[in-house]
Short mmCIF file of C-alpha atoms in Angstrom, two decimals:
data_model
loop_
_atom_site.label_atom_id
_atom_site.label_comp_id
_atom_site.label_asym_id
_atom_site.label_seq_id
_atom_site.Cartn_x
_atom_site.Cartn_y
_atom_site.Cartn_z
CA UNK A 15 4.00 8.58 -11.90
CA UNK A 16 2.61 11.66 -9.67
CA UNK A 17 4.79 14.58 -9.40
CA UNK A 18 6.48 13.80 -5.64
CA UNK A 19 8.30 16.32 -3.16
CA UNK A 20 11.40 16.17 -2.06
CA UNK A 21 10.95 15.76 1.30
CA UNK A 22 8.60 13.84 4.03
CA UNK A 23 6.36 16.38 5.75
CA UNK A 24 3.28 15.21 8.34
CA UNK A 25 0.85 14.08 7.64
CA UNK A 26 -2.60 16.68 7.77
CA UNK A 27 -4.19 16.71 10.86
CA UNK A 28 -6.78 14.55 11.31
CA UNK A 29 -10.61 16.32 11.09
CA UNK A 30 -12.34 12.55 12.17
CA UNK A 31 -11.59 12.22 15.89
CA UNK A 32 -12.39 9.10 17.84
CA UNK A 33 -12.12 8.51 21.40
CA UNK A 34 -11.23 4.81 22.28
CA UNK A 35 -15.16 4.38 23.56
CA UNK A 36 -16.31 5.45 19.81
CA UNK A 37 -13.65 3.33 18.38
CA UNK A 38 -15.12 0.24 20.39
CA UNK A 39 -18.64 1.24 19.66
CA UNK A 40 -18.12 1.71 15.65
CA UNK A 41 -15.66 -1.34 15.41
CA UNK A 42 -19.20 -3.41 17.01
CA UNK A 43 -21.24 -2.34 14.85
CA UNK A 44 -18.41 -2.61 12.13
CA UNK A 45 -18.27 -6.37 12.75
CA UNK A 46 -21.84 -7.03 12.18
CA UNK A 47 -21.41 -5.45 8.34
CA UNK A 48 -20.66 -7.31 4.99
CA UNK A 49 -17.42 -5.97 3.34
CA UNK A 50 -18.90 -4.30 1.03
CA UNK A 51 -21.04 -2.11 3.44
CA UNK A 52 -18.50 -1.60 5.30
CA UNK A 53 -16.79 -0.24 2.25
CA UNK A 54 -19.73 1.80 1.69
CA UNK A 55 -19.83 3.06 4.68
CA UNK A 56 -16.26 4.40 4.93
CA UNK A 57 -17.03 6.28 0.92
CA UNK A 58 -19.29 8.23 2.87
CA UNK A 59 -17.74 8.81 6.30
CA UNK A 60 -14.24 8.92 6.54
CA UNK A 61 -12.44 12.25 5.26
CA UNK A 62 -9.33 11.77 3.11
CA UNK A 63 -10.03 8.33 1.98
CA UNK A 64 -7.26 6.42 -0.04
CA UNK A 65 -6.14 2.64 -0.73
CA UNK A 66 -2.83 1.32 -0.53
CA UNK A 67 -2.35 -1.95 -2.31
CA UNK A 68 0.54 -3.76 -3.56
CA UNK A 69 -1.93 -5.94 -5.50
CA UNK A 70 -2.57 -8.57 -3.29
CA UNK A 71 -5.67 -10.83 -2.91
CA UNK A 72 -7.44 -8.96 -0.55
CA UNK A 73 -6.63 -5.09 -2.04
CA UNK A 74 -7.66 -6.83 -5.49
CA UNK A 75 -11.24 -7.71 -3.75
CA UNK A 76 -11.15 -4.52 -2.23
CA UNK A 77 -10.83 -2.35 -5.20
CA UNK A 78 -13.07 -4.48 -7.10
CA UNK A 79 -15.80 -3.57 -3.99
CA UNK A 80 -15.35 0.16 -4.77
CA UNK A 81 -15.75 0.11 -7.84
CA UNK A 82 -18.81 -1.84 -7.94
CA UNK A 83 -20.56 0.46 -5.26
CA UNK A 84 -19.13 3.42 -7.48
CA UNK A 85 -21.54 2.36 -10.39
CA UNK A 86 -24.26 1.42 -8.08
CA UNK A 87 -24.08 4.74 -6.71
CA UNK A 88 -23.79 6.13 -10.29
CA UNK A 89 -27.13 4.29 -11.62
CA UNK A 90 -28.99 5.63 -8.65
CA UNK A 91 -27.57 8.89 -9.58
CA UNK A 92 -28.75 8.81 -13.10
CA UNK A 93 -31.44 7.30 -12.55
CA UNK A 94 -32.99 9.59 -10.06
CA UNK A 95 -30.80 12.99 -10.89
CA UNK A 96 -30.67 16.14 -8.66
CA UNK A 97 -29.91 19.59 -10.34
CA UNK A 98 -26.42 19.34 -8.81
CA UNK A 99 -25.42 15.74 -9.94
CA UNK A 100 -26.95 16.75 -13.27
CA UNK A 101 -25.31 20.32 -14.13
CA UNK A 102 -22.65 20.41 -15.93
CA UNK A 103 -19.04 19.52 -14.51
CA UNK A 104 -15.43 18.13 -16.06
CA UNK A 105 -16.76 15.07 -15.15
CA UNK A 106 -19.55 14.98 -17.50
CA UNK A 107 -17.55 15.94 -20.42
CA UNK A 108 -18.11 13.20 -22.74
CA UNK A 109 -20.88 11.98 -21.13
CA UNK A 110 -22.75 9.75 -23.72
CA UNK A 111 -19.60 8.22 -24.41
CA UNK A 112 -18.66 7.24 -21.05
CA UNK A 113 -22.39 5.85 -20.63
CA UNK A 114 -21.93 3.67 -23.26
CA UNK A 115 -18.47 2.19 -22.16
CA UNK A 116 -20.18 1.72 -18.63
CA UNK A 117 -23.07 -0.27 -20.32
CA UNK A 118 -20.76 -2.27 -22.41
CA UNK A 119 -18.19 -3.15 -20.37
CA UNK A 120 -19.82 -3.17 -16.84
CA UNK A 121 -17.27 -0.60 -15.24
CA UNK A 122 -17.81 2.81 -14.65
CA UNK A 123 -15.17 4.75 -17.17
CA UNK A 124 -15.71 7.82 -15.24
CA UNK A 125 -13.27 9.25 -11.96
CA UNK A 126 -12.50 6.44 -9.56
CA UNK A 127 -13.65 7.66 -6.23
CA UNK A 128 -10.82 6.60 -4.15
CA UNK A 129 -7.38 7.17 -5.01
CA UNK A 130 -5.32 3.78 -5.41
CA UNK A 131 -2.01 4.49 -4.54
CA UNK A 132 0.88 1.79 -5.47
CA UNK A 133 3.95 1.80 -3.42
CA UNK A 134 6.95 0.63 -5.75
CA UNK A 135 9.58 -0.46 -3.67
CA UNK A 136 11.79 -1.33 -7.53
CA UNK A 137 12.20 -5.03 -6.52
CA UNK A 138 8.70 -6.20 -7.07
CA UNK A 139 8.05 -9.43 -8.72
CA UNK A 140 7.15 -8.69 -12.90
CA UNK A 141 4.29 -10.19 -12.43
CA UNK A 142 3.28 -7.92 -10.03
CA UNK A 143 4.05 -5.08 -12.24
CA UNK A 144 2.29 -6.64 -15.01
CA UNK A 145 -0.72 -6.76 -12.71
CA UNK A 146 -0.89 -3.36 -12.45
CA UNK A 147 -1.40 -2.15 -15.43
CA UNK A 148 -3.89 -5.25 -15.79
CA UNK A 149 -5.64 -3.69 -13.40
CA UNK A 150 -5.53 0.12 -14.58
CA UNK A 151 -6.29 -1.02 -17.91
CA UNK A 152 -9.40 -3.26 -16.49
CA UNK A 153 -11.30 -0.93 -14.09
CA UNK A 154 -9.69 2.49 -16.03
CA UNK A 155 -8.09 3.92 -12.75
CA UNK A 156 -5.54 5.90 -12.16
CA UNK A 157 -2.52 4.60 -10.68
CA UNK A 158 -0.79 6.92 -8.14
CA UNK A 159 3.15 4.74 -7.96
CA UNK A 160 5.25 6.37 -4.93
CA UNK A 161 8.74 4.93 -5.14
CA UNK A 162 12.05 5.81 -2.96
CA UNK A 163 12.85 8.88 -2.76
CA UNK A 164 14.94 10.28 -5.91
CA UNK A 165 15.00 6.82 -7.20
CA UNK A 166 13.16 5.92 -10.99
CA UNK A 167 15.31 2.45 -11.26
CA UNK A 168 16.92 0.02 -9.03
CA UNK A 169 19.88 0.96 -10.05
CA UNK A 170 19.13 4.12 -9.07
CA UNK A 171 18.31 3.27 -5.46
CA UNK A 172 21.72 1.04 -5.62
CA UNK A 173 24.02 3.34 -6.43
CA UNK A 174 22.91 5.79 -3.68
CA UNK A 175 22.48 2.66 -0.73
CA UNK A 176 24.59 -0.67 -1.97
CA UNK A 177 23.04 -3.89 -3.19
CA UNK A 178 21.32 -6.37 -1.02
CA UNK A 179 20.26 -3.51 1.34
CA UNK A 180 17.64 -5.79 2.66
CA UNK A 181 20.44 -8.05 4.08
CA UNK A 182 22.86 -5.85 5.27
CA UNK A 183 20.25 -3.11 6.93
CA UNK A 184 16.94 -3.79 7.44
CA UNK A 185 15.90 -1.44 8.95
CA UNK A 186 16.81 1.48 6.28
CA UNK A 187 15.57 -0.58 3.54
CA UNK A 188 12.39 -1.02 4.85
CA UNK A 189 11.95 2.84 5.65
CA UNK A 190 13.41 3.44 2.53
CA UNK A 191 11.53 1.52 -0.27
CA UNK A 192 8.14 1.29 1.80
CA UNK A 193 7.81 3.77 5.06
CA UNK A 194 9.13 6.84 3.08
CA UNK A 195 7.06 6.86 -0.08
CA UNK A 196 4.21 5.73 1.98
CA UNK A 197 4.20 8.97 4.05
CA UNK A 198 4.85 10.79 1.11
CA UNK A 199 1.97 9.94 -0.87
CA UNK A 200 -0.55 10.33 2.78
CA UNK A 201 0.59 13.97 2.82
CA UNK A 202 0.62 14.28 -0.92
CA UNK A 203 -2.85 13.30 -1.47
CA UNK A 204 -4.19 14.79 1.80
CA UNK A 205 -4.65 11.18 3.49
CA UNK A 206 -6.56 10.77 6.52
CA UNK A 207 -7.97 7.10 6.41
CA UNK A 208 -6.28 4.41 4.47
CA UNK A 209 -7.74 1.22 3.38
CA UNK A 210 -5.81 -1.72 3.86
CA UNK A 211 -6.34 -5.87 2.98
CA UNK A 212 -4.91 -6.86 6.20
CA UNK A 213 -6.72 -9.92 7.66
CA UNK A 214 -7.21 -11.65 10.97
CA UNK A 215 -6.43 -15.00 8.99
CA UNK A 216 -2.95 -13.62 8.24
CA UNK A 217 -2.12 -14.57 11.77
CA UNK A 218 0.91 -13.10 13.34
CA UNK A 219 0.83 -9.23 14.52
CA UNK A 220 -2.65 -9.17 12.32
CA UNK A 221 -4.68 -11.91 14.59
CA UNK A 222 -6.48 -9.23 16.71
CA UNK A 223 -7.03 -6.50 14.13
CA UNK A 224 -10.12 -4.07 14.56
CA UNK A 225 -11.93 -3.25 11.27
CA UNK A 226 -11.06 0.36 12.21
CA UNK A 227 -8.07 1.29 13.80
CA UNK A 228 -6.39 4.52 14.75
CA UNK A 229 -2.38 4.95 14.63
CA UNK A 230 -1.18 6.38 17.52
CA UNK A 231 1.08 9.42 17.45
CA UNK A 232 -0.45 10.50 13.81
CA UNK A 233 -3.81 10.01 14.12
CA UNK A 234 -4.29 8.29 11.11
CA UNK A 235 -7.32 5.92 10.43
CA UNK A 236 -7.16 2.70 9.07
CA UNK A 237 -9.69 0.58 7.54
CA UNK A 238 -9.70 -3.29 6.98
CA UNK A 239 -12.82 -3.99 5.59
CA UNK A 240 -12.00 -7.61 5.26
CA UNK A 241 -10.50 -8.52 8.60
CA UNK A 242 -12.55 -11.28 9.30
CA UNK A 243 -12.35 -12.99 5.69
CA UNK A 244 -10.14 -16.27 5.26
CA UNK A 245 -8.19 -16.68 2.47
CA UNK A 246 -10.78 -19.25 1.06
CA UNK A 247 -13.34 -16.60 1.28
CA UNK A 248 -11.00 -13.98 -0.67
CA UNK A 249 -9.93 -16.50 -3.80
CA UNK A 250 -13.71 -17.43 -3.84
CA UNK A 251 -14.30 -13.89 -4.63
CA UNK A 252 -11.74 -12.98 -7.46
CA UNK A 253 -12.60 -15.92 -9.55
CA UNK A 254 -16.74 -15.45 -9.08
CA UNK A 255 -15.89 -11.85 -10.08
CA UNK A 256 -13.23 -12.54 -12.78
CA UNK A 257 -10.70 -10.26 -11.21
CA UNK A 258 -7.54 -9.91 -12.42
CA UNK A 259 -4.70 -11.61 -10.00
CA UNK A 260 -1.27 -12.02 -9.94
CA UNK A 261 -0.25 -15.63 -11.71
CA UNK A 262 2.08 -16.08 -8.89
CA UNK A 263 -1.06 -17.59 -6.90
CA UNK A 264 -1.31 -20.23 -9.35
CA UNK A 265 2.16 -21.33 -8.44
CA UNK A 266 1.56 -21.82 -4.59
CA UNK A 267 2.43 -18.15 -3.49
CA UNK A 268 -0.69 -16.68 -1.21
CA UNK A 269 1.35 -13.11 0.43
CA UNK A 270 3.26 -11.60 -2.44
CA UNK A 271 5.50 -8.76 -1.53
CA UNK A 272 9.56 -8.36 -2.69
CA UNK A 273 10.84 -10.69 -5.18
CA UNK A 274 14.05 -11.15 -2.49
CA UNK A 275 11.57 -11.74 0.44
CA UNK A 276 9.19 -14.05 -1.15
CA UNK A 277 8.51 -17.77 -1.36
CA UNK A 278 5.27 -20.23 -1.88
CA UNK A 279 3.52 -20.68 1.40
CA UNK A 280 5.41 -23.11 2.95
CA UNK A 281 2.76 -24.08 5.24
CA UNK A 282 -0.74 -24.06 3.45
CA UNK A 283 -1.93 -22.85 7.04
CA UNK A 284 -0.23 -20.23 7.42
CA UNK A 285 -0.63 -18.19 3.79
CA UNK A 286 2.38 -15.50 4.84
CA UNK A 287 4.71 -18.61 5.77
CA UNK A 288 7.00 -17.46 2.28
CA UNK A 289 7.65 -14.18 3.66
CA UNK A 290 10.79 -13.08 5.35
CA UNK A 291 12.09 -17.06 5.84
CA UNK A 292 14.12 -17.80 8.67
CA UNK A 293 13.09 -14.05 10.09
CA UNK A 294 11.62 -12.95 12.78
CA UNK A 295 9.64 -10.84 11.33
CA UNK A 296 6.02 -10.38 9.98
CA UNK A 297 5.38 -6.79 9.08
CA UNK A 298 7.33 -4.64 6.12
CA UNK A 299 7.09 -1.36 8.20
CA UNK A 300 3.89 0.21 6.73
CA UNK A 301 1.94 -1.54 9.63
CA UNK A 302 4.40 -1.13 12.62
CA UNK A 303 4.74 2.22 14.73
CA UNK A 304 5.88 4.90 12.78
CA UNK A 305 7.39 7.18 14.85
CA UNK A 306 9.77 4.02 16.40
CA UNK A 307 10.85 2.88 12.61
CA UNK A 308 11.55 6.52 11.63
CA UNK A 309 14.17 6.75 15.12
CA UNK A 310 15.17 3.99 14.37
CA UNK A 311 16.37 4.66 10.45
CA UNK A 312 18.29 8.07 11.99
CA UNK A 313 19.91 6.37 14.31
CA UNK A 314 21.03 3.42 12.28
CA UNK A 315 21.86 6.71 9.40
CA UNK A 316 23.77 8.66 12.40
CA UNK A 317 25.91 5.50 12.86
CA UNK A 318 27.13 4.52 9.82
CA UNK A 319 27.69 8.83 9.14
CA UNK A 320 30.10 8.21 12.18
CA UNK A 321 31.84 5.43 10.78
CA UNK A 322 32.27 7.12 7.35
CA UNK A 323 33.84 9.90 9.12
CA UNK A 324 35.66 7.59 11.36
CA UNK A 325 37.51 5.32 8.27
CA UNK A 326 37.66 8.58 6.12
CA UNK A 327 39.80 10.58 9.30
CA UNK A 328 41.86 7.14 9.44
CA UNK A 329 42.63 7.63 5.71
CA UNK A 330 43.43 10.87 6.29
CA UNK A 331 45.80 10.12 9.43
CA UNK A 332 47.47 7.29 7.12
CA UNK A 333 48.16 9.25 4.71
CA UNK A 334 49.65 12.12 6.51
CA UNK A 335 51.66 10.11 8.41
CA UNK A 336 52.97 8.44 5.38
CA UNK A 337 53.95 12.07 4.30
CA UNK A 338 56.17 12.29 7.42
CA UNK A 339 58.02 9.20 6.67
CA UNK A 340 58.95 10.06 3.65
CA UNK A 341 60.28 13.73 4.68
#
């Protein structure tokens, strides 16, 4: 796990700009791209480039597309080198070594060009956790894991917010386990666009989603390359590709997130039908405004500070008054 601070600072200031005509213009010509060139084309445009993924489908074809333009872009490289991409660098320590684990095994063993970052909210499925190191171990990538704040265990985040958080405030456990860390690993790694495996498909909030999107108030970009897959299409893909995916699809679950939040799909047309049952609800908080879920989370933190005080001066009161009696 990265070294983490101990507290949320912005994020950097944005150095791509878009007005909303850009936007519009770029999103067209976005739509008329495969996935993978749009991929492609955000490596070598957008500044500050990272992935979020909690291993899903989509982030698993995702990462998979990087890292298959990464070696393409590597063979061109060595097979056509310049004096800078051939002098010597702490990349190219080892070099014949690494060439030989790329031939061998297909993947390039060398520095994963886009940080994968890993938000561990401590009440993931195992399976899901198990996937993850499938997946460093299979494409040799680092693994940057943000969890909560000051929290290595669950029972570390319990002991400082109660059990069953989730149930008894929303709200704070969602900007707690997911919103927090998130931030924290944008300003961390210097994050300006952020690839995500949101899908048009998913329904819900995501039905109109742009391929490229900019969050208002920070500025942030955000890419989904495969906004206009279907699930079919995505499944397709990680078996022709053998990539690793969590077993829980093999048991009818198609949107995997907490273990407490998380069924099968109860309706097969509808893959994020097991999330959040009975709820209205259809985003964790990662995807929502940021600026509203953070006022939110002090104000719902100001309150129960108030009632603390409030039962702690009526303890107080009680006892003094049981003082007088006795006198």
């Amino acid at each position: 796990m990265p070294e983490s601070t101990s507290t949320t600072q912005s994020s950097p200031s944005p150095t791509a700009i878009f007005t909303p005509a850009h936007l519009k213009f770029i999103n067209a010509k976005l739509e008329k791209l495969s996935a993978e060139k749009i991929i492609e084309w955000a490596m070598l445009t957008l500044p500050g480039l990272i992935q979020t993924t909690a291993f899903g489908p989509t982030g698993l074809v995702i990462l998979d597309m990087i890292n298959r333009i990464h070696i393409d872009q590597q063979a061109a490289a060595n097979a056509h080198p310049t004096p800078a991409s051939s002098s010597a660098s702490e990349d190219d320590e080892d070099l014949d070594d690494s060439q030989t684990k790329f031939k061998k095994s297909g993947y390039n063993t060398r520095r994963h060009p886009v940080p994968l970052v890993f938000i561990d909210t401590l009440y993931h499925f195992q399976e899901t956790l198990d996937l993850a190191q499938r997946v460093q171990d299979h494409y040799n990538i680092p693994l940057k894991v943000y969890k909560p704040q000051n929290c290595e265990t669950t029972e570390d985040f319990e002991r400082l917010y109660g059990k069953q958080l989730w149930e008894t405030d929303e709200v704070s456990y969602d900007y707690l386990v997911k919103v927090e860390p998130g931030r924290r690993s944008y300003q961390e790694l210097g994050a300006q666009a952020v690839i995500s495996g949101r899908r048009r498909s998913q329904k819900g909030d995501r039905s109109h989603l742009n391929i490229l999107e900019v969050e208002a108030g920070t500025g942030l970009l955000k890419l989904n390359p495969l906004a206009t897959w279907s699930f079919q299409q995505v499944w397709t893909y990680l078996r022709a590709h053998q990539v690793p995916f969590n077993v829980l699809l093999d048991q009818g679950y198609r949107s995997i997130g907490d273990w407490h939040s998380t069924k099968p799909a109860s309706n097969p047309d509808d893959e994020r039908s097991g999330r959040w049952e009975g709820k209205q609800k259809s985003e964790c908080g990662l995807h929502v405004d940021y600026f509203k879920m953070r006022a939110e989370f002090q104000a719902t933190q100001k309150k129960k500070q108030a009632l603390l005080a409030a039962q702690q001066q009526a303890v107080l009161e009680a006892q003094q008054q049981q003082v007088v009696q006795v006198a």
